[in-house]
Coordinates of C-alpha atoms in Angstrom, one line a residue:
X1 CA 9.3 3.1 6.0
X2 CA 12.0 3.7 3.5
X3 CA 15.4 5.3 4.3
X4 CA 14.9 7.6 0.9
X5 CA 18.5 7.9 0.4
X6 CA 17.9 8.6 -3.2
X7 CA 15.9 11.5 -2.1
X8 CA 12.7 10.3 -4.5
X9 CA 10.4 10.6 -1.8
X10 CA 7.5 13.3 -3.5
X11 CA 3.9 14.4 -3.1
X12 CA 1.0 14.9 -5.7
X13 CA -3.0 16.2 -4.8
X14 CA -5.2 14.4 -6.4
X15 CA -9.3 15.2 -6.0
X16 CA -7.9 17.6 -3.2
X17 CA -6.1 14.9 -1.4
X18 CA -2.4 14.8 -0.7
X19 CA -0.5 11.9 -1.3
X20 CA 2.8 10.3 -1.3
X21 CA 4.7 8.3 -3.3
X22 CA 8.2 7.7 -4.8
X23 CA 9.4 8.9 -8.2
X24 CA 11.4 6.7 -9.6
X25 CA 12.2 9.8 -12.4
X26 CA 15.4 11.4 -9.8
X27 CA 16.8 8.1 -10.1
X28 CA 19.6 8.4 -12.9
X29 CA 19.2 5.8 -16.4
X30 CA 15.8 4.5 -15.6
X31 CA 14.2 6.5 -18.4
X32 CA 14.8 2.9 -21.1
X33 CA 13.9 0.7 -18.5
X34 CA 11.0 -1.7 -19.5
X35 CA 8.0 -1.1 -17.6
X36 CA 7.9 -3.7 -15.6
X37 CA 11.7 -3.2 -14.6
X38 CA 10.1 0.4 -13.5
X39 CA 7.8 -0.9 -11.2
X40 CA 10.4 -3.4 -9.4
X41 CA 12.4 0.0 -8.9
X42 CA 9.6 1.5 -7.5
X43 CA 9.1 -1.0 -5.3
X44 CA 12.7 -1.3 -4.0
X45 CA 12.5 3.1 -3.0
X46 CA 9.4 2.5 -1.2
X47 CA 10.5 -0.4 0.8
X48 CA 14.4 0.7 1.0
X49 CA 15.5 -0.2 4.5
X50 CA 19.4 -0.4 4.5
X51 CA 19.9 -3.6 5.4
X52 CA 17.5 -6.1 3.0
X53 CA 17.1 -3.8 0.4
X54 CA 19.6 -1.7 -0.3
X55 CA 20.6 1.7 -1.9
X56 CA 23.2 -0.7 -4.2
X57 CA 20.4 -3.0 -5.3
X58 CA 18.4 0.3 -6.4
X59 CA 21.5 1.6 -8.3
X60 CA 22.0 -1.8 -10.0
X61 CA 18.5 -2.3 -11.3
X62 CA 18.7 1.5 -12.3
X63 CA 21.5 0.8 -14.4
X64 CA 20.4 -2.7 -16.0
X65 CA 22.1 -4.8 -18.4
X66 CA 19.3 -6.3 -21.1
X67 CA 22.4 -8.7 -22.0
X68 CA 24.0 -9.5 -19.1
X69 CA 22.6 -12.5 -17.0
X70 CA 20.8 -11.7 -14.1
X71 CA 23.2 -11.9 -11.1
X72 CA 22.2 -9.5 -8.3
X73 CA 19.4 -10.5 -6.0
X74 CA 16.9 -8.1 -5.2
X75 CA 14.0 -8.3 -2.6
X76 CA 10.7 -7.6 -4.2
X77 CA 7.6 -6.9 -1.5
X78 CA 4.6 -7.3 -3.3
X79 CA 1.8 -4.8 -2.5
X80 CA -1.0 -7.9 -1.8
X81 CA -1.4 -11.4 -1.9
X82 CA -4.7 -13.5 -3.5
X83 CA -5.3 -16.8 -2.5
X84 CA -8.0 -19.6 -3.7
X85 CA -8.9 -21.6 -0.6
X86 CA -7.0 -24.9 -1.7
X87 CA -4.0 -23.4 -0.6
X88 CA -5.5 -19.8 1.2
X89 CA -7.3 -21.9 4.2
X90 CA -4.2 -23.5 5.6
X91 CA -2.3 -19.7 5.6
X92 CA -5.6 -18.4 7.9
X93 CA -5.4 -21.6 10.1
X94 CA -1.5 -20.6 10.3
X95 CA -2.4 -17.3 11.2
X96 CA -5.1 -18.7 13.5
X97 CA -2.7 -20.6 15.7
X98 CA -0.1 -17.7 15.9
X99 CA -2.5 -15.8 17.7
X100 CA -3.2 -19.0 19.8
X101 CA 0.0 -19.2 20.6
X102 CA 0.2 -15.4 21.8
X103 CA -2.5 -16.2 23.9
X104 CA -0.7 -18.7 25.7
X105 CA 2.4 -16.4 25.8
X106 CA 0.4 -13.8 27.8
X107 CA 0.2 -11.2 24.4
X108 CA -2.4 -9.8 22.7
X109 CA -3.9 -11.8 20.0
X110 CA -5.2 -9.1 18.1
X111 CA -1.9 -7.9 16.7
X112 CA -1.3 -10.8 14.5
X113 CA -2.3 -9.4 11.3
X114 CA -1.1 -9.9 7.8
X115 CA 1.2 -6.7 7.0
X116 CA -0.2 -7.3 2.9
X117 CA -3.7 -6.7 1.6
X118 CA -4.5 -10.6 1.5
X119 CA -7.8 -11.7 -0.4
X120 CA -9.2 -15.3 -0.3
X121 CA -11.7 -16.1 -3.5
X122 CA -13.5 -19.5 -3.0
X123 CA -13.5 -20.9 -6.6
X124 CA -14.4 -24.2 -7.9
X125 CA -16.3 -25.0 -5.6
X126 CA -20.0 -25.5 -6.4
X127 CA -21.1 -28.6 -7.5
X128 CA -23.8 -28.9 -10.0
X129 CA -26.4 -31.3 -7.7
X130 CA -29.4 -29.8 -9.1
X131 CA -30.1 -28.6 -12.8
X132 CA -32.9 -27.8 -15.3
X133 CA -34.7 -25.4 -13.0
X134 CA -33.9 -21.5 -12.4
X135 CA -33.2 -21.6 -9.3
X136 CA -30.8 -24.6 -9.4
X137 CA -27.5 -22.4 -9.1
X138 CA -29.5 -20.5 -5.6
X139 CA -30.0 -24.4 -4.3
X140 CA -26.2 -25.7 -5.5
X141 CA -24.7 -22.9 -3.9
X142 CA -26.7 -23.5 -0.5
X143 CA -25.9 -27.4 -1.1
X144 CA -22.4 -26.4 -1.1
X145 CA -22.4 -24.1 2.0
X146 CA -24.1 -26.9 3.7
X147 CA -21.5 -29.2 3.1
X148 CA -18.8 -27.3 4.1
X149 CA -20.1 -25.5 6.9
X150 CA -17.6 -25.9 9.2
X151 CA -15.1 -25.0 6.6
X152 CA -17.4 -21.1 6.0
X153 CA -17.6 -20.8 8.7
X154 CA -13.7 -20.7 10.0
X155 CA -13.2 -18.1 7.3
X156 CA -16.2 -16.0 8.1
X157 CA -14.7 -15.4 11.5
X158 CA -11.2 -14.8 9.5
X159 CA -12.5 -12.0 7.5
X160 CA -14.3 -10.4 10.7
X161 CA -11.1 -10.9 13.4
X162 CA -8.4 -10.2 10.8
X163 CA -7.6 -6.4 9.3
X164 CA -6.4 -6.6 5.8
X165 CA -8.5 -10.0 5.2
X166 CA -11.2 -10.2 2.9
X167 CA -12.9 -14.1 1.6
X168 CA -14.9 -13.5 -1.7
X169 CA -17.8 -16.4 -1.2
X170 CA -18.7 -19.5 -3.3
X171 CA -20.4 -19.4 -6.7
X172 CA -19.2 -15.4 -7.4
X173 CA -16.3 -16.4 -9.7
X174 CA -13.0 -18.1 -10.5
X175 CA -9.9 -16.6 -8.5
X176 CA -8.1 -15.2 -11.5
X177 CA -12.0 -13.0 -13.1
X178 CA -12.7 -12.1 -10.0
X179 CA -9.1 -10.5 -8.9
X180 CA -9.0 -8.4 -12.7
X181 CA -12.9 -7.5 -12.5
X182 CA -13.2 -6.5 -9.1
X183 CA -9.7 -6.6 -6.8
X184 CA -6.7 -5.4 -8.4
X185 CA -6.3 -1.9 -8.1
X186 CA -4.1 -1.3 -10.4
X187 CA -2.5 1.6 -8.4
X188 CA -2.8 0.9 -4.8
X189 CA -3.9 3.7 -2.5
X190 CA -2.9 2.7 1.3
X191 CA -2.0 3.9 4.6
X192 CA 1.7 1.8 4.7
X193 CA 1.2 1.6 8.3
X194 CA -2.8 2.2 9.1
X195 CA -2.1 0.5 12.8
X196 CA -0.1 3.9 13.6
X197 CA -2.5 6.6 14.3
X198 CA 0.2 9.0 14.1
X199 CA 0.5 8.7 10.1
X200 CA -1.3 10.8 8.4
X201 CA 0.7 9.8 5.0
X202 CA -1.3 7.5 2.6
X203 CA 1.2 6.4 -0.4
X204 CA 0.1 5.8 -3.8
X205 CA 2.6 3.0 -5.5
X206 CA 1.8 0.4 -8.5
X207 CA -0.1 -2.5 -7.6
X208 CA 1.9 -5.9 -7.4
X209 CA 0.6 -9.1 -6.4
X210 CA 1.5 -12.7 -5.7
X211 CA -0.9 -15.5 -5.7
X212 CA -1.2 -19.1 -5.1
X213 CA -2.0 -20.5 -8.4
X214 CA 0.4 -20.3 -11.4
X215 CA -2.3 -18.3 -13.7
X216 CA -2.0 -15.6 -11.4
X217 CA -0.4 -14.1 -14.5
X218 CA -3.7 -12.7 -15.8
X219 CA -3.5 -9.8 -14.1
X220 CA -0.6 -8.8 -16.4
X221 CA -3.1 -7.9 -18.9
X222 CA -4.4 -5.0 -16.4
X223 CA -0.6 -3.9 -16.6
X224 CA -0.5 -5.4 -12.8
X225 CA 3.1 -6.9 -12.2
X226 CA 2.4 -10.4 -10.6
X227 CA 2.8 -14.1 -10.7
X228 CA 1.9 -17.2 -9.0
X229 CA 4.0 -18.8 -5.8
X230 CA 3.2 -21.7 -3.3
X231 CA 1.2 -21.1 -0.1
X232 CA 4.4 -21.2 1.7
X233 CA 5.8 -17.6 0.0
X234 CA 2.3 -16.4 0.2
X235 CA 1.5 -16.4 3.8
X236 CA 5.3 -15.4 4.0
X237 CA 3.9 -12.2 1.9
X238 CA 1.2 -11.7 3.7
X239 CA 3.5 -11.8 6.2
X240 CA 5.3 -8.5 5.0
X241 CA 8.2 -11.0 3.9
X242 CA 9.6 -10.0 0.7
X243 CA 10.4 -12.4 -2.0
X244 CA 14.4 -12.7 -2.9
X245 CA 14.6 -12.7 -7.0
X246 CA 17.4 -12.0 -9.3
X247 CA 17.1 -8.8 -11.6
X248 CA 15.3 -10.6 -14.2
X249 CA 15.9 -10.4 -18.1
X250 CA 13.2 -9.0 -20.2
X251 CA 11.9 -10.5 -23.4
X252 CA 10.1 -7.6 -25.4
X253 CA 7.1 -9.0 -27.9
X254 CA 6.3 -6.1 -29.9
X255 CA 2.8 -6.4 -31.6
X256 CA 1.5 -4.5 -35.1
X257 CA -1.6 -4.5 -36.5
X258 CA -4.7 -5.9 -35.7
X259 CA -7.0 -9.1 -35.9
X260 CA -8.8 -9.4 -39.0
X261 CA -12.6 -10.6 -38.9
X262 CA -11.3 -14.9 -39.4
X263 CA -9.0 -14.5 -36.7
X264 CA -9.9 -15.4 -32.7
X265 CA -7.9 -14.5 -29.7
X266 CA -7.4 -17.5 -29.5
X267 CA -5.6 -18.4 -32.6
X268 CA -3.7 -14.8 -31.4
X269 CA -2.7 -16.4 -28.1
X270 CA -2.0 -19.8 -29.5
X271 CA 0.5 -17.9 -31.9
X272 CA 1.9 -15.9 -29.1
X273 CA 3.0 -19.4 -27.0
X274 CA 4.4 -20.8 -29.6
X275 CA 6.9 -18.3 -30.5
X276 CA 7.5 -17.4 -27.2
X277 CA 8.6 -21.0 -26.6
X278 CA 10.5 -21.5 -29.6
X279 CA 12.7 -18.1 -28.4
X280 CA 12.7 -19.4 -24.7
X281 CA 11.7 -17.5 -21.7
X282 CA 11.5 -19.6 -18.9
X283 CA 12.2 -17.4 -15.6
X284 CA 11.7 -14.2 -17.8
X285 CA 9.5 -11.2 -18.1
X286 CA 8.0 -11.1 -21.3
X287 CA 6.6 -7.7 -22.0
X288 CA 4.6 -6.1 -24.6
X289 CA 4.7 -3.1 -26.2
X290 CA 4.7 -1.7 -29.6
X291 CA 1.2 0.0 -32.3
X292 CA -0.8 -3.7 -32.2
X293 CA -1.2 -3.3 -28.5
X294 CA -4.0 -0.6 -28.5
X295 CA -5.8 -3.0 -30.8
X296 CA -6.1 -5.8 -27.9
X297 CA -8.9 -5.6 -25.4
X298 CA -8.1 -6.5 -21.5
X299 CA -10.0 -9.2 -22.2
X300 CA -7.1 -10.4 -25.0
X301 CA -4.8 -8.7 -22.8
X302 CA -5.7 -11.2 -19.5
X303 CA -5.9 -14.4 -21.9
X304 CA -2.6 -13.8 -23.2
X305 CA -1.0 -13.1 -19.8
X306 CA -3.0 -16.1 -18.4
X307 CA -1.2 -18.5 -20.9
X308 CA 2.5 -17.2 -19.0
X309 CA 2.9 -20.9 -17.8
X310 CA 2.6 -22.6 -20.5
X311 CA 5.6 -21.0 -22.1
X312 CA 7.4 -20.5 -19.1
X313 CA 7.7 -17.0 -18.1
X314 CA 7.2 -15.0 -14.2
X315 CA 5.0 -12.9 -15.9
X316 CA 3.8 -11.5 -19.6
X317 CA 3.0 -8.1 -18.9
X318 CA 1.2 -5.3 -21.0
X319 CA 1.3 -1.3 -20.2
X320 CA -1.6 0.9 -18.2
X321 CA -2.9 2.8 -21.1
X322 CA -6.4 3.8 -22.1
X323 CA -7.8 0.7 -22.6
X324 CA -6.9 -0.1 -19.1
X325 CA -8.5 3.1 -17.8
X326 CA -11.6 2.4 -20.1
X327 CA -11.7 -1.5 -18.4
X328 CA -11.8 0.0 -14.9
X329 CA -14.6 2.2 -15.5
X330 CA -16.5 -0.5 -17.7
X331 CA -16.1 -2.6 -14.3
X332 CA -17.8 -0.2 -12.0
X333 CA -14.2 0.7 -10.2
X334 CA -15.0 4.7 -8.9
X335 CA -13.7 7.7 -10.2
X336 CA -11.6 8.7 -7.7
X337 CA -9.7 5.4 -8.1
X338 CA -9.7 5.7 -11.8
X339 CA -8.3 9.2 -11.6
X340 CA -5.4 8.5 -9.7
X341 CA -4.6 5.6 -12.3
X342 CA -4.8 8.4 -14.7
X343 CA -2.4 10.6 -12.5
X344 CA 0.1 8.7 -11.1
X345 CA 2.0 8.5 -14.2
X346 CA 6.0 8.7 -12.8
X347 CA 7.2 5.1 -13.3
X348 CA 5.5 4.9 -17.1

């Protein structure tokens, strides 16, 4: 776990549960960072080891330059990975033949593990055989489990021989609505090391993810920092591999107002990727802030983060605020989960 030589190692109760986490707050000149900026700095306490990431690499994103180019490399360790199975089956067959290869090597097979939260959505999948009858989804969806039963039935055994694996099935939803309705967390609440029965500490830090698809961006709209990477860097962070990055620049979009009555999201997020283009902000965070942003449902949010690849930037972020909070209940999360959203409030 981290070296904490910045001494930001606290705890908080929440609900009557103790739990830890790092406040970025007793680092000095982080109160004008931009909030995604925050949560890197979060991220680089938690996972300070001395030798990767570094006390100097905390420091320099502490004290960031918005006009400087980005020159110091950082390593970010995102808190989870989603997959779709285009790309996510080949990381479990990977992970399949490591332990394979234990096996052969005498070891014990059981403790290769991803190190990262990793979550596999089958999307795209179901083919429309049958239609005009009610029941033609049921039937498609057991047409397609037929066809690729082999395929089900390799990642059924994933989910139930690997810890920290989950597979969401066929015909539940595309990767990206599935990982903002039912997945991210937001603010993840996780034993760092649950394989070490002699932990008792369970840390509370912001949710990040990586994913393998380039819209992975729509989780910015959630206020979740995360962007999309090829199945190599994924099983890497899986893995518990961080992923080396230069202290980005941020691109603030500040947004007034609200949409009058003629005016779609769409024409909003149309807008949105055209400026953003025309200013150029390819390998940027793009982050928005500013009165117009209460006015925009997650839903808006999610679309508008979704579009990140088309005008070229890691990620297009908005902030955890009530309508964030009011999203998470409206999506059945619990209310334990919600209230330590509502709590955990260091890095804002």
């Amino acid at each position: 776990m981290s070296k904490n030589s910045l001494n930001a190692k606290q705890t908080i109760q929440i609900a009557g549960d103790s739990f830890t986490y790092f406040d970025i707050t007793k680092i000095p000149g982080v109160a004008d960072l931009p909030f995604s900026l925050k949560i890197l700095l979060e991220n680089l306490l938690r996972t300070e080891d001395g030798a990767n990431i570094t006390a100097a690499q905390i420091k320099a994103l502490a004290n960031w330059d918005p006009k400087a180019e980005p020159d110091t490399e950082i390593q970010f360790t995102p808190a989870r990975v989603i997959m779709q199975d285009f790309t996510g089956v080949p990381c479990i067959v990977d992970l399949a033949t490591m332990r394979e290869a234990i096996v052969e090597l005498g070891g014990d097979p059981a403790k290769v593990n991803p190190l990262a939260p990793a979550e596999l959505v089958i999307d795209h999948s179901v083919i429309a055989d049958l239609f005009g009858t009610q029941d033609a989804f049921e039937k498609n969806v057991d047409i397609e489990y037929q066809r690729n039963r082999e395929r089900y039935r390799f990642l059924r055994w994933g989910q139930t021989a690997f810890s920290e694996f989950k597979v969401v099935p066929p015909g539940t939803g595309i990767v990206h609505q599935v990982n903002i309705e039912y997945l991210a967390r937001v603010i993840m609440n996780r034993k760092v090391n649950p394989s070490n029965s002699n932990s008792s500490e369970t840390y509370l830090y912001p949710d990040t993810v990586v994913g393998t698809d380039s819209h992975t961006t729509m989780v910015n709209g959630l206020g979740v920092l995360g962007w999309g990477v090829g199945g190599i860097e994924a099983e890497a962070a899986l893995l518990g591999q961080p992923v080396s990055m230069l202290i980005p620049k941020v691109v603030g979009f500040k947004l007034n107002g609200k949409l009058n009555s003629t005016t779609t999201a769409t024409d909003l997020v149309l807008t949105i990727t055209q400026m953003l283009r025309k200013h150029g902000v390819v390998g940027k965070f793009v982050e928005f802030y500013g009165p117009g942003v209460t006015q925009l449902p997650v839903a808006n949010r999610a679309t508008i983060g979704n579009m990140s690849p088309e005008y070229g930037s890691t990620c297009a972020i908005f902030p955890i605020d009530e309508e964030t909070l009011r999203y998470l209940r409206f999506t059945g999360r619990n209310a334990k989960q919600v209230e330590i959203v509502v709590k955990y409030r260091d890095w804002e």
